[in-house]
Short mmCIF file of C-alpha atoms in Angstrom, two decimals:
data_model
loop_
_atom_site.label_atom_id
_atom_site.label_comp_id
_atom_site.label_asym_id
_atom_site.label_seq_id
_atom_site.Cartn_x
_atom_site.Cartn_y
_atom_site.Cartn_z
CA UNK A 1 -10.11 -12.76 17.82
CA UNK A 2 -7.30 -11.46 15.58
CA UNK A 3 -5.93 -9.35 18.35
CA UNK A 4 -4.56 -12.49 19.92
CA UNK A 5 -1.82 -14.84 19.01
CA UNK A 6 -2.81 -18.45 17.28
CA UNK A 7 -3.57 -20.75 19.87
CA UNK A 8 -0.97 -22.60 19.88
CA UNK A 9 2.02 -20.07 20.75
CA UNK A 10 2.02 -17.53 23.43
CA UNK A 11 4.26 -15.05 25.56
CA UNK A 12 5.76 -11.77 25.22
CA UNK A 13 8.52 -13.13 22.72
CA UNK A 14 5.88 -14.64 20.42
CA UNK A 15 3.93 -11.51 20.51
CA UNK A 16 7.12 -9.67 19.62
CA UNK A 17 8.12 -11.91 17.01
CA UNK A 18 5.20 -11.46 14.95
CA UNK A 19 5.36 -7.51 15.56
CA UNK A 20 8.52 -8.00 13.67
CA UNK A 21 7.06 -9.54 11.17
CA UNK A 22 4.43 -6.41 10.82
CA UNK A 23 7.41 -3.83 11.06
CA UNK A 24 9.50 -5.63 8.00
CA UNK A 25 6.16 -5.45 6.12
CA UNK A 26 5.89 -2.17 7.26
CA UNK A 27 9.69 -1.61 5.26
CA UNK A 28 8.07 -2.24 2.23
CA UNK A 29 4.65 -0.30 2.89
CA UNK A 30 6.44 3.30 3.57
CA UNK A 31 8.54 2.92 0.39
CA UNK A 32 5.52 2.98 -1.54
CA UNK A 33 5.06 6.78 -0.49
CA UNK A 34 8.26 7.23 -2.05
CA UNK A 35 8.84 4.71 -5.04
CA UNK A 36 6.40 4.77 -7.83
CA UNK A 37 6.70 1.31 -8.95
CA UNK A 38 4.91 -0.38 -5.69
CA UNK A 39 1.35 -0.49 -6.80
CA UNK A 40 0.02 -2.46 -3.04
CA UNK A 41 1.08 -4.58 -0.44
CA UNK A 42 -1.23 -7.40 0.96
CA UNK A 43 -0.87 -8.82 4.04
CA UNK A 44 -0.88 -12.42 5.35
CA UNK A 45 -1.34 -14.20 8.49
CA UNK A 46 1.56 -13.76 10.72
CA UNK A 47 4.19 -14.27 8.06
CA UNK A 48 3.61 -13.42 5.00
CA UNK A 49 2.99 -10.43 3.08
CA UNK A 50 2.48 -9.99 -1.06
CA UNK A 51 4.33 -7.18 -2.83
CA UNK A 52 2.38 -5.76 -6.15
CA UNK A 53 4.38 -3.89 -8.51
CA UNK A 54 2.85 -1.81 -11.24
CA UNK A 55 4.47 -3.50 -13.90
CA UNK A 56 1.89 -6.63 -13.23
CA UNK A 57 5.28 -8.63 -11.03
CA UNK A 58 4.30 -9.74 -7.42
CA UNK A 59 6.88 -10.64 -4.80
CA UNK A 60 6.05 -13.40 -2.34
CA UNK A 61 8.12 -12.66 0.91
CA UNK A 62 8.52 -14.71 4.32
CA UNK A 63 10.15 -13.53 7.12
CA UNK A 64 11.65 -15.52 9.57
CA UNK A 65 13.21 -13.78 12.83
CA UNK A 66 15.87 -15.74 14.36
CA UNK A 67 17.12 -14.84 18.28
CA UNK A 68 20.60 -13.91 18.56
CA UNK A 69 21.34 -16.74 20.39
CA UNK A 70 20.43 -19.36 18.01
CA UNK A 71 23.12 -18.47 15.52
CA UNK A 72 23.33 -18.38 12.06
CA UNK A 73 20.95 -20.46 9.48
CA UNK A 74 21.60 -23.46 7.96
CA UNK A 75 20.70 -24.99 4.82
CA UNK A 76 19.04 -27.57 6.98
CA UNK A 77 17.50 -25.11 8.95
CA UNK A 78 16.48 -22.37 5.86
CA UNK A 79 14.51 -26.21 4.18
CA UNK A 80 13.18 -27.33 7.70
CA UNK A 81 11.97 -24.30 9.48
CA UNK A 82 13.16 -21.27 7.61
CA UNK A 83 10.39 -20.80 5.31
CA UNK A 84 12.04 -22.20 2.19
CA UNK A 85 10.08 -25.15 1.76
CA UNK A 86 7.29 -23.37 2.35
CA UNK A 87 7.84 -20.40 -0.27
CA UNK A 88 8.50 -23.07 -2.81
CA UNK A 89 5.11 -24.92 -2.12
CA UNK A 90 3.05 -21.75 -2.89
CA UNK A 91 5.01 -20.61 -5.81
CA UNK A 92 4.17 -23.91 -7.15
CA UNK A 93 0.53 -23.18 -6.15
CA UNK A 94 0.76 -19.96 -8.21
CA UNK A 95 1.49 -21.90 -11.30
CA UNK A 96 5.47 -21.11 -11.16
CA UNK A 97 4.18 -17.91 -12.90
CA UNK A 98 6.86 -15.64 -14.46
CA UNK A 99 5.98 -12.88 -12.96
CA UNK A 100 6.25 -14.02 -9.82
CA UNK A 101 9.49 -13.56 -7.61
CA UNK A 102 10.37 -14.77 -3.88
CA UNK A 103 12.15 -13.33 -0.79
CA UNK A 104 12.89 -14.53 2.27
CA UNK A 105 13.61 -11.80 4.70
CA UNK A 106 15.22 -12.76 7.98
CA UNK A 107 17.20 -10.48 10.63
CA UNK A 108 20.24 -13.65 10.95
CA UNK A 109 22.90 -14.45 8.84
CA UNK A 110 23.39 -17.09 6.72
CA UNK A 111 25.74 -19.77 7.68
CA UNK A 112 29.10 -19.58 5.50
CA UNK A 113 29.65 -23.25 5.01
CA UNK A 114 26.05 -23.77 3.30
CA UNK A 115 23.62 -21.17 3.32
CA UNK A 116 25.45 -18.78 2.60
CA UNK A 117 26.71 -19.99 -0.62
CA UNK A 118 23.06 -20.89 -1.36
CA UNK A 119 22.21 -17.35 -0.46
CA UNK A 120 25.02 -16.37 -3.68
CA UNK A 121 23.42 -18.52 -6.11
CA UNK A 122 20.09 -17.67 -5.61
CA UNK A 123 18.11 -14.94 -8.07
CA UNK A 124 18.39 -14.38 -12.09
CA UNK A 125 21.99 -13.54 -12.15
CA UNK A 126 23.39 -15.63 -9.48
CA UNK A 127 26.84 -14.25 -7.77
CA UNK A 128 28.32 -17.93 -8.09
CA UNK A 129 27.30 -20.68 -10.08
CA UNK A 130 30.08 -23.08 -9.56
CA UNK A 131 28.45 -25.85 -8.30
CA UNK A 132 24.77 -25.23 -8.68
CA UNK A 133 23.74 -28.44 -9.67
CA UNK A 134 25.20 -30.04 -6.47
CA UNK A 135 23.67 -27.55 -4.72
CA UNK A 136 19.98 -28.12 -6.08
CA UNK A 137 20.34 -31.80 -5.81
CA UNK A 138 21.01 -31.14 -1.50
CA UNK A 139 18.22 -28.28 -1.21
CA UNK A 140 15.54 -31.02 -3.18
CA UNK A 141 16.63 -33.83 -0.50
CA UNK A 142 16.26 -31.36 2.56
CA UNK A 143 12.37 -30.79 1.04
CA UNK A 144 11.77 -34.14 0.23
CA UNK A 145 13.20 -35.12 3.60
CA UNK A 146 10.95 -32.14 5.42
CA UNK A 147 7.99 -33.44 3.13
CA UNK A 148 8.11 -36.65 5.84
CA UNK A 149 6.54 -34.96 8.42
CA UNK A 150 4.94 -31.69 6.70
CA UNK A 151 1.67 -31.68 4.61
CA UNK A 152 3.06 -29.84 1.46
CA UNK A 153 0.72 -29.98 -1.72
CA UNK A 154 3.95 -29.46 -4.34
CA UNK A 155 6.09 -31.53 -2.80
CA UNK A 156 6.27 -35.05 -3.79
CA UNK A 157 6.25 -37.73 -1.14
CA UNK A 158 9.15 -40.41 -0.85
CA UNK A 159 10.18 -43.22 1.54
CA UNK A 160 12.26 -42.37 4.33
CA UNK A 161 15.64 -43.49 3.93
CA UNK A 162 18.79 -42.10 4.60
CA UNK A 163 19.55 -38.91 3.26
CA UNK A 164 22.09 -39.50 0.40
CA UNK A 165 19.70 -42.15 -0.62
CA UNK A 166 16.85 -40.53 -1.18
CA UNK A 167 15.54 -40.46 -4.77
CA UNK A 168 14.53 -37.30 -6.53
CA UNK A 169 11.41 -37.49 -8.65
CA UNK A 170 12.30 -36.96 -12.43
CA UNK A 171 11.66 -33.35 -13.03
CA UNK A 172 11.49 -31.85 -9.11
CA UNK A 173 15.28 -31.56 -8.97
CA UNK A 174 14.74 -28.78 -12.46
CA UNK A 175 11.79 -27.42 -11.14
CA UNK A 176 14.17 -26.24 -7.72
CA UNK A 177 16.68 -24.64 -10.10
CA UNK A 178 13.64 -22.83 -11.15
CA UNK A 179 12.73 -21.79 -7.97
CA UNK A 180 16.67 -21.22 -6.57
CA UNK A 181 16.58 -18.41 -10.06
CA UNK A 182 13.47 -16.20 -8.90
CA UNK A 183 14.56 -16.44 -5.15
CA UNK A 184 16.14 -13.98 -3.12
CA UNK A 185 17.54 -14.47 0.60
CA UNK A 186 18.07 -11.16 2.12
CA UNK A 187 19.61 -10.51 5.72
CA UNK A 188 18.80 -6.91 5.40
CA UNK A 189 15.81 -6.31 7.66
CA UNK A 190 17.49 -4.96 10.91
CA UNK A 191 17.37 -7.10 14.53
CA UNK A 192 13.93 -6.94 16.79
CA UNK A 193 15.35 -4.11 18.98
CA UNK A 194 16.42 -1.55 16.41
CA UNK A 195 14.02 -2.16 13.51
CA UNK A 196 11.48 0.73 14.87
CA UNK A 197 13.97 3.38 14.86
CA UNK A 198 15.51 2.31 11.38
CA UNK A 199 11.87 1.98 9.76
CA UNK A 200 11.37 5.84 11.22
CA UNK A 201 14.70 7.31 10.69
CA UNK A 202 15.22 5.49 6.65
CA UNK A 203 12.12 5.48 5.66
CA UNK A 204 9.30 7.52 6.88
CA UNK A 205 10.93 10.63 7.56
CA UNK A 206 11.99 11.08 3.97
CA UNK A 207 8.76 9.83 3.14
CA UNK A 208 6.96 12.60 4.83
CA UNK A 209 9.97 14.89 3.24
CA UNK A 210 9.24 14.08 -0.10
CA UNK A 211 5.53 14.35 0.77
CA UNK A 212 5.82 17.76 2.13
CA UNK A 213 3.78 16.78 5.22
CA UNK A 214 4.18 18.91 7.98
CA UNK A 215 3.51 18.98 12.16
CA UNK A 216 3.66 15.06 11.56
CA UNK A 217 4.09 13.02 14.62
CA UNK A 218 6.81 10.76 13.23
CA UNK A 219 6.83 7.98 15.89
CA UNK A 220 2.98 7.53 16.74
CA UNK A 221 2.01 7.68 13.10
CA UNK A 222 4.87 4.67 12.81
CA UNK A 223 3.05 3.14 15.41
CA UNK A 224 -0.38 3.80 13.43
CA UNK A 225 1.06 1.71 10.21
CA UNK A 226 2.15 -0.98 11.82
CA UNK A 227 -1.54 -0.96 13.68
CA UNK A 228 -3.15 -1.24 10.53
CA UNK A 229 -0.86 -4.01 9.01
CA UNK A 230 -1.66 -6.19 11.93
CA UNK A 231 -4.95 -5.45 11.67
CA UNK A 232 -4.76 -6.27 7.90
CA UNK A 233 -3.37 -10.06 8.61
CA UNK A 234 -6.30 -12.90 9.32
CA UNK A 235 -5.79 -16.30 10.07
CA UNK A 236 -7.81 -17.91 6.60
CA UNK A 237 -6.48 -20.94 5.24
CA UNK A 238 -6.67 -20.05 1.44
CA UNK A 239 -3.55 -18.03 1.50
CA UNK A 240 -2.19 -20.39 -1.42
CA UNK A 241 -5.10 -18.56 -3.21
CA UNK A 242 -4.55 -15.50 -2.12
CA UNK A 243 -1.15 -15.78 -3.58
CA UNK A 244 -2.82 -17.25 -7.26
CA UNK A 245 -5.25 -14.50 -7.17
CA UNK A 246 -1.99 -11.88 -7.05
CA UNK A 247 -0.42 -13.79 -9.48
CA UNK A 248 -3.16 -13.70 -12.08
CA UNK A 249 -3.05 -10.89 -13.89
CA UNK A 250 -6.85 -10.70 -15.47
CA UNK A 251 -8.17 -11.99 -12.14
CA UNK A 252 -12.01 -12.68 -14.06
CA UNK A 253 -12.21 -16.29 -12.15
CA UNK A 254 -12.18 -15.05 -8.55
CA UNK A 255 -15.44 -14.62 -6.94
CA UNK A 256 -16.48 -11.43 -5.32
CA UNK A 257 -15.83 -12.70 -1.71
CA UNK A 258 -11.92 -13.15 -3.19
CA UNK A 259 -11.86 -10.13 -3.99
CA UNK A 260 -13.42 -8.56 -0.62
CA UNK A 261 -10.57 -10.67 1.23
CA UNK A 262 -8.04 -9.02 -0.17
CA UNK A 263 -9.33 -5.45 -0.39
CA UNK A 264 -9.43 -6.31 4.05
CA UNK A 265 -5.81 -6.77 3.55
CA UNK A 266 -4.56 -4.53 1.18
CA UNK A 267 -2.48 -1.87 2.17
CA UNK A 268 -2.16 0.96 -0.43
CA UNK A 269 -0.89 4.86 -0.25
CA UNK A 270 -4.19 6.32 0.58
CA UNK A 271 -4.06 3.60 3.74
CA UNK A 272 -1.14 4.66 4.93
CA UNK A 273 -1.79 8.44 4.53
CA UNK A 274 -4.62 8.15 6.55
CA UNK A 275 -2.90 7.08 9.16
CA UNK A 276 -0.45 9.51 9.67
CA UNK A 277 -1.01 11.58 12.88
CA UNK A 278 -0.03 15.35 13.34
CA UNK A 279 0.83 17.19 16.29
CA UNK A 280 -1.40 19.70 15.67
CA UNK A 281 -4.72 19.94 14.00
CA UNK A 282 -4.40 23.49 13.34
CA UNK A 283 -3.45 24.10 9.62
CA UNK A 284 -3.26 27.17 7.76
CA UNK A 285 -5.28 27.82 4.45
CA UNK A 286 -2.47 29.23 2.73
CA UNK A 287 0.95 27.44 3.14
CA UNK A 288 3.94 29.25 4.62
CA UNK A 289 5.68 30.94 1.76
CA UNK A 290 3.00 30.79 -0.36
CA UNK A 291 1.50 33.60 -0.37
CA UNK A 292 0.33 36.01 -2.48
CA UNK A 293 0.67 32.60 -4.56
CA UNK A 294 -1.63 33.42 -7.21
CA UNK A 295 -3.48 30.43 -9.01
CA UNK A 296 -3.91 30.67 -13.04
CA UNK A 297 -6.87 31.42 -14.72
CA UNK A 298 -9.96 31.75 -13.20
CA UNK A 299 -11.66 34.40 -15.63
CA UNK A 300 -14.69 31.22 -16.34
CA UNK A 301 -15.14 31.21 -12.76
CA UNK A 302 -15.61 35.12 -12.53
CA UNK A 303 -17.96 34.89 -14.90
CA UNK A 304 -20.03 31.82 -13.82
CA UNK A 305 -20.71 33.75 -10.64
CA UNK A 306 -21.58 36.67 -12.16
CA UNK A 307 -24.15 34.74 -14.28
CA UNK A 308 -24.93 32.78 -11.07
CA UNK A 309 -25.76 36.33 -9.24
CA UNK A 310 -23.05 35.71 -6.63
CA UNK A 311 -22.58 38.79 -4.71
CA UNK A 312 -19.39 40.18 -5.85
CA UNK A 313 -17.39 40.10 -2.26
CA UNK A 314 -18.24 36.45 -2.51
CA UNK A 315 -16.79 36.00 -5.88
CA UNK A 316 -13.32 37.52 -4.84
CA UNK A 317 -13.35 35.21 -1.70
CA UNK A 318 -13.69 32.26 -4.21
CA UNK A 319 -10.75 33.38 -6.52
CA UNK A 320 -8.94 33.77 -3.29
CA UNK A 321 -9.90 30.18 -1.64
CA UNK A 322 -8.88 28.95 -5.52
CA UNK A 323 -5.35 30.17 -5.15
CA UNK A 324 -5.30 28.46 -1.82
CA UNK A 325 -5.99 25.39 -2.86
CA UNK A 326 -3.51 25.71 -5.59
CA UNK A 327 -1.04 26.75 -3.42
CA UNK A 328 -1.43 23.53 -0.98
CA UNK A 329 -1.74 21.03 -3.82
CA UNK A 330 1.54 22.20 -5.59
CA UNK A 331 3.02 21.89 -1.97
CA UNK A 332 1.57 18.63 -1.37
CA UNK A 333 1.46 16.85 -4.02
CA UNK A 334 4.56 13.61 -3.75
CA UNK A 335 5.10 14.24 -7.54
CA UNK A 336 4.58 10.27 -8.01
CA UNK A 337 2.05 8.70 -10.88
CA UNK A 338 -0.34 8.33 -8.08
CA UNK A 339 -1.31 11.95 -7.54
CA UNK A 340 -3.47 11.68 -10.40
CA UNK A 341 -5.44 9.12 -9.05
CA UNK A 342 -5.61 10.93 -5.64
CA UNK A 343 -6.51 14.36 -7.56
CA UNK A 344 -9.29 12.52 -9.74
CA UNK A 345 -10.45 11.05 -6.45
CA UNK A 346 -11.03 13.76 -4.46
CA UNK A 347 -12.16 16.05 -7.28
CA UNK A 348 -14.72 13.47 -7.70
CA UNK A 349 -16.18 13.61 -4.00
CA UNK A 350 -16.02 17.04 -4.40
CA UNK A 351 -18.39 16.74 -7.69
CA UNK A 352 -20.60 14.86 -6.11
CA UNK A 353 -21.48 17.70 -3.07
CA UNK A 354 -21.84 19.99 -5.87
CA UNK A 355 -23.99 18.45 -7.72
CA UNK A 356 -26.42 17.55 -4.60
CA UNK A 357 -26.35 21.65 -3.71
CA UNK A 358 -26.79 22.65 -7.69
CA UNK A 359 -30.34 20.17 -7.84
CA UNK A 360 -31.26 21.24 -3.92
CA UNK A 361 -31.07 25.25 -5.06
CA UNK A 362 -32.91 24.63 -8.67
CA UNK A 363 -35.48 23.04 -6.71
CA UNK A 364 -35.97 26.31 -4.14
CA UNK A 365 -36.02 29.08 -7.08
CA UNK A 366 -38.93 29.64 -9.48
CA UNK A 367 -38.12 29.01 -13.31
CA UNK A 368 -35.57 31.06 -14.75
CA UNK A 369 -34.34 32.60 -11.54
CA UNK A 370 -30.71 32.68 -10.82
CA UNK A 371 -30.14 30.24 -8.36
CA UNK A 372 -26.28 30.56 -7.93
CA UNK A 373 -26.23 32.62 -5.06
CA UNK A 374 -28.41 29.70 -3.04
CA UNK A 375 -26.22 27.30 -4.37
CA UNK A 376 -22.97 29.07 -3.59
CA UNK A 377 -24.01 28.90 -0.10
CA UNK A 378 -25.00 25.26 0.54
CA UNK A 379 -21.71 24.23 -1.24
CA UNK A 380 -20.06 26.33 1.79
CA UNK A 381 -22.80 24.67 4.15
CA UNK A 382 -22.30 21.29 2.78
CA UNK A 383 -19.06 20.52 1.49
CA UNK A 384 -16.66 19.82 4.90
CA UNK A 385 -13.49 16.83 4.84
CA UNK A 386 -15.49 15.00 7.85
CA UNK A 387 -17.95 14.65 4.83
CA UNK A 388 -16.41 12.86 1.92
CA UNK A 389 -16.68 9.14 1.55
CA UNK A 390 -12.62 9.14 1.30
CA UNK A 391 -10.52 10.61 3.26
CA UNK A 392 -8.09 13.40 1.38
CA UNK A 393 -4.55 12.49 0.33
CA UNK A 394 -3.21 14.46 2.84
CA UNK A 395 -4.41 16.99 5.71
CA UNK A 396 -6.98 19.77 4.09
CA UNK A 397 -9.59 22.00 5.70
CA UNK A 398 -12.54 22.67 4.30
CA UNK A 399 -11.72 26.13 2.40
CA UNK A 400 -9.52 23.56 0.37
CA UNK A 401 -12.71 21.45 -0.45
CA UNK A 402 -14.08 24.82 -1.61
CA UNK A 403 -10.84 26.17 -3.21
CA UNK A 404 -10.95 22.83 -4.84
CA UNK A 405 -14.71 23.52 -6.06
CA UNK A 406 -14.31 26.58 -7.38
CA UNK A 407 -10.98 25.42 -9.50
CA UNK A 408 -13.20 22.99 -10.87
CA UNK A 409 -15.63 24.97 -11.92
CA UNK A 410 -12.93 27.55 -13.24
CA UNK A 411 -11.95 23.91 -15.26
CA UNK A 412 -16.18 23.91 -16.63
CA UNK A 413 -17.00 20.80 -14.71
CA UNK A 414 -19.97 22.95 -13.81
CA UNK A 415 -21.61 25.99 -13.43
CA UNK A 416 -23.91 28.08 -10.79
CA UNK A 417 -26.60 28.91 -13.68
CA UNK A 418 -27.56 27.27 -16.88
CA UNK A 419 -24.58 26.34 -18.59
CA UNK A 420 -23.03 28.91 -21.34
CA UNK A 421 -19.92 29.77 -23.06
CA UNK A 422 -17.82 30.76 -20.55
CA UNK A 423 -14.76 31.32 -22.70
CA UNK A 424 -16.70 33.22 -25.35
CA UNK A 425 -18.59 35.96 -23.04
CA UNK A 426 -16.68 38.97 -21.78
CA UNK A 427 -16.34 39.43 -18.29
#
């Protein structure tokens, strides 16, 4: 059902409007790889997409694509069917919230003789402020006039009369300034026809740059991201929740099906790494240049094998899938906050294999027999990337998953006997 458009539009163009819509969300997904201070982005129905900073701000954006041939946008025309009225309705709905900011995002221009100056004074420091009050007083009519004929919650509803006579509600006229100072109107998101090749050429090659990702097929794993965003968006009609939810920073009052509705439509960096697609599925264990890349330490891990009763030829293929693994983490790692999380992660799944080998191989042996050697080889058996519950942060084969392993046992997170001092006991 979601593959198709809502009922009540149809045709190529409609199709290819709301693809548009995916590919400007898709602006703000791929600078995530690259800019540590987008935490998520979740995605709406058709039009809308949440961004989540780390700093606890969200950004409520609608984009509106306008064909060349209808010209530039009018105040009228930004109020009536431009979104505005409709981003102030559900930052009203998320309590007017101060850490909540607006953008509309639209590929036309605004209109010099009214947008466009509305455009200027829009935001916390406004480019012009010369005649903002005027300028509220029009852009409250044009809702209250659009409030006629459209349901909106926040919106008060007044007789219709003539425009000029129209008579603004004590407090609404303040309560647009409000709105006017955490709103931004950007033009920036390029037309329908060149959007793909500026989202691949701006942003996700120098995301995959700074990533260090290599044999990356640049234009189907473009393709892939904006795949997953439309598959993120659902036709509910909570999104005025959704938004709250985003907005509220302890987030104990939403239910557990609130939160499942936005996990389906959150897109984060692990997401969008997984979608990537590479030319090739061949990858080398150690990275060119890399080698003899040595990792540090690994004198614990020496001697937990020894302990363990791992043959010795074993133990120096170890040390050398160790040094492996360090060698492709230091070159993929994006350097952002987030590789922490990712490292933690995936050490984590890693843990857990270990673990199942270490109490399958005490189980086999008789009571006080090494078992290390058993255990060394069901972690090999066992412990594969088409295994782990997540997948990695970027492309691995297993001898990282092992390199991995043994680094964290080099790091004491366990051992392949009884546990001991490893840092006390010559090798």
């Amino acid at each position: 059902m979601f593959g198709l458009a809502p009922g009540e539009d149809s045709g190529s163009e409609t199709l290819g409007r709301y693809r548009y819509q995916a590919e400007v969300a898709a602006r703000d997904c791929l600078a995530m790889l690259t800019e540590d201070g987008i935490d998520f982005v979740v995605c709406e129905w058709h039009e809308d997409f949440v961004v989540a900073f780390t700093d606890g701000a969200v950004e409520l954006v609608s984009v509106k694509h306008r064909e060349e041939n209808q010209g530039t946008w009018t105040l009228v025309k930004l109020c009536k069917t431009g979104g505005l009225t409709h981003l102030f309705d559900r930052w009203c709905a998320c309590g007017c919230a101060a850490n909540v900011r607006l953008k509309l995002a639209t590929n036309a221009a605004m209109n010099p003789a009214n947008a466009g100056p509305l455009a200027r004074m829009c935001g916390p420091d406004p480019e012009i402020t010369d005649g903002l009050s005027a300028m509220v007083d029009t852009v409250a009519r044009q809702m209250l006039k659009v409030r006629w004929d459209e349901p909106y919650d926040n919106v008060p509803k007044t007789p219709k009369v003539p425009l000029a006579d129209i008579q603004i509600p004590s407090g609404f006229a303040e309560r647009v300034r409000q709105f006017l100072a955490v709103l931004e109107i950007s033009c920036d998101p390029p037309q329908r026809a060149h959007i793909t090749d500026v989202n691949i050429q701006s942003l996700l090659v120098p995301a995959v740059e700074r990533l260090q990702l290599t044999h990356v097929d640049m234009a189907a794993s473009y393709r892939n991201i904006v795949d997953r965003i439309e598959r993120a968006n659902r036709d509910e009609s909570d999104r005025g929740q959704l938004a709250a939810y985003l907005a509220d920073p302890s987030r104990v009052r939403y239910s557990t099906q609130m939160r499942q509705r936005i996990a389906r439509r959150t897109i984060t960096r692990d997401v969008l790494r997984a979608e990537m697609a590479y030319t090739s599925v061949q990858l080398a264990t150690f990275p060119r240049g890399q080698v003899p890349l040595v990792a540090p330490g690994g004198a614990r891990l020496k001697r937990k094998l020894s302990r363990g009763l791992v043959p010795s030829d074993e133990a120096a293929f170890a040390e050398r899938l160790r040094s492996a693994w360090y060698a492709t983490w230091s070159e993929r790692r994006s350097g952002l906050a987030g590789d922490d999380t990712d490292l933690l992660n995936l050490s984590t799944d890693v843990l857990e294999v270990v673990f199942e080998c270490k109490r399958h191989a005490r189980s086999q042996i008789q009571d006080g027999s090494a078992y290390g050697s058993m255990m060394n080889d069901l972690i090999a058996q066992r412990l594969k990337v088409d295994g782990l519950s997540t997948p990695p942060p970027f492309l691995v084969k297993d001898q990282h998953l092992l390199g991995l392993a043994y680094q964290l046992c080099d790091e004491c997170l366990f051992y392949f006997s009884e546990n001991f001092d490893a840092d006390g006991e010559a090798s």
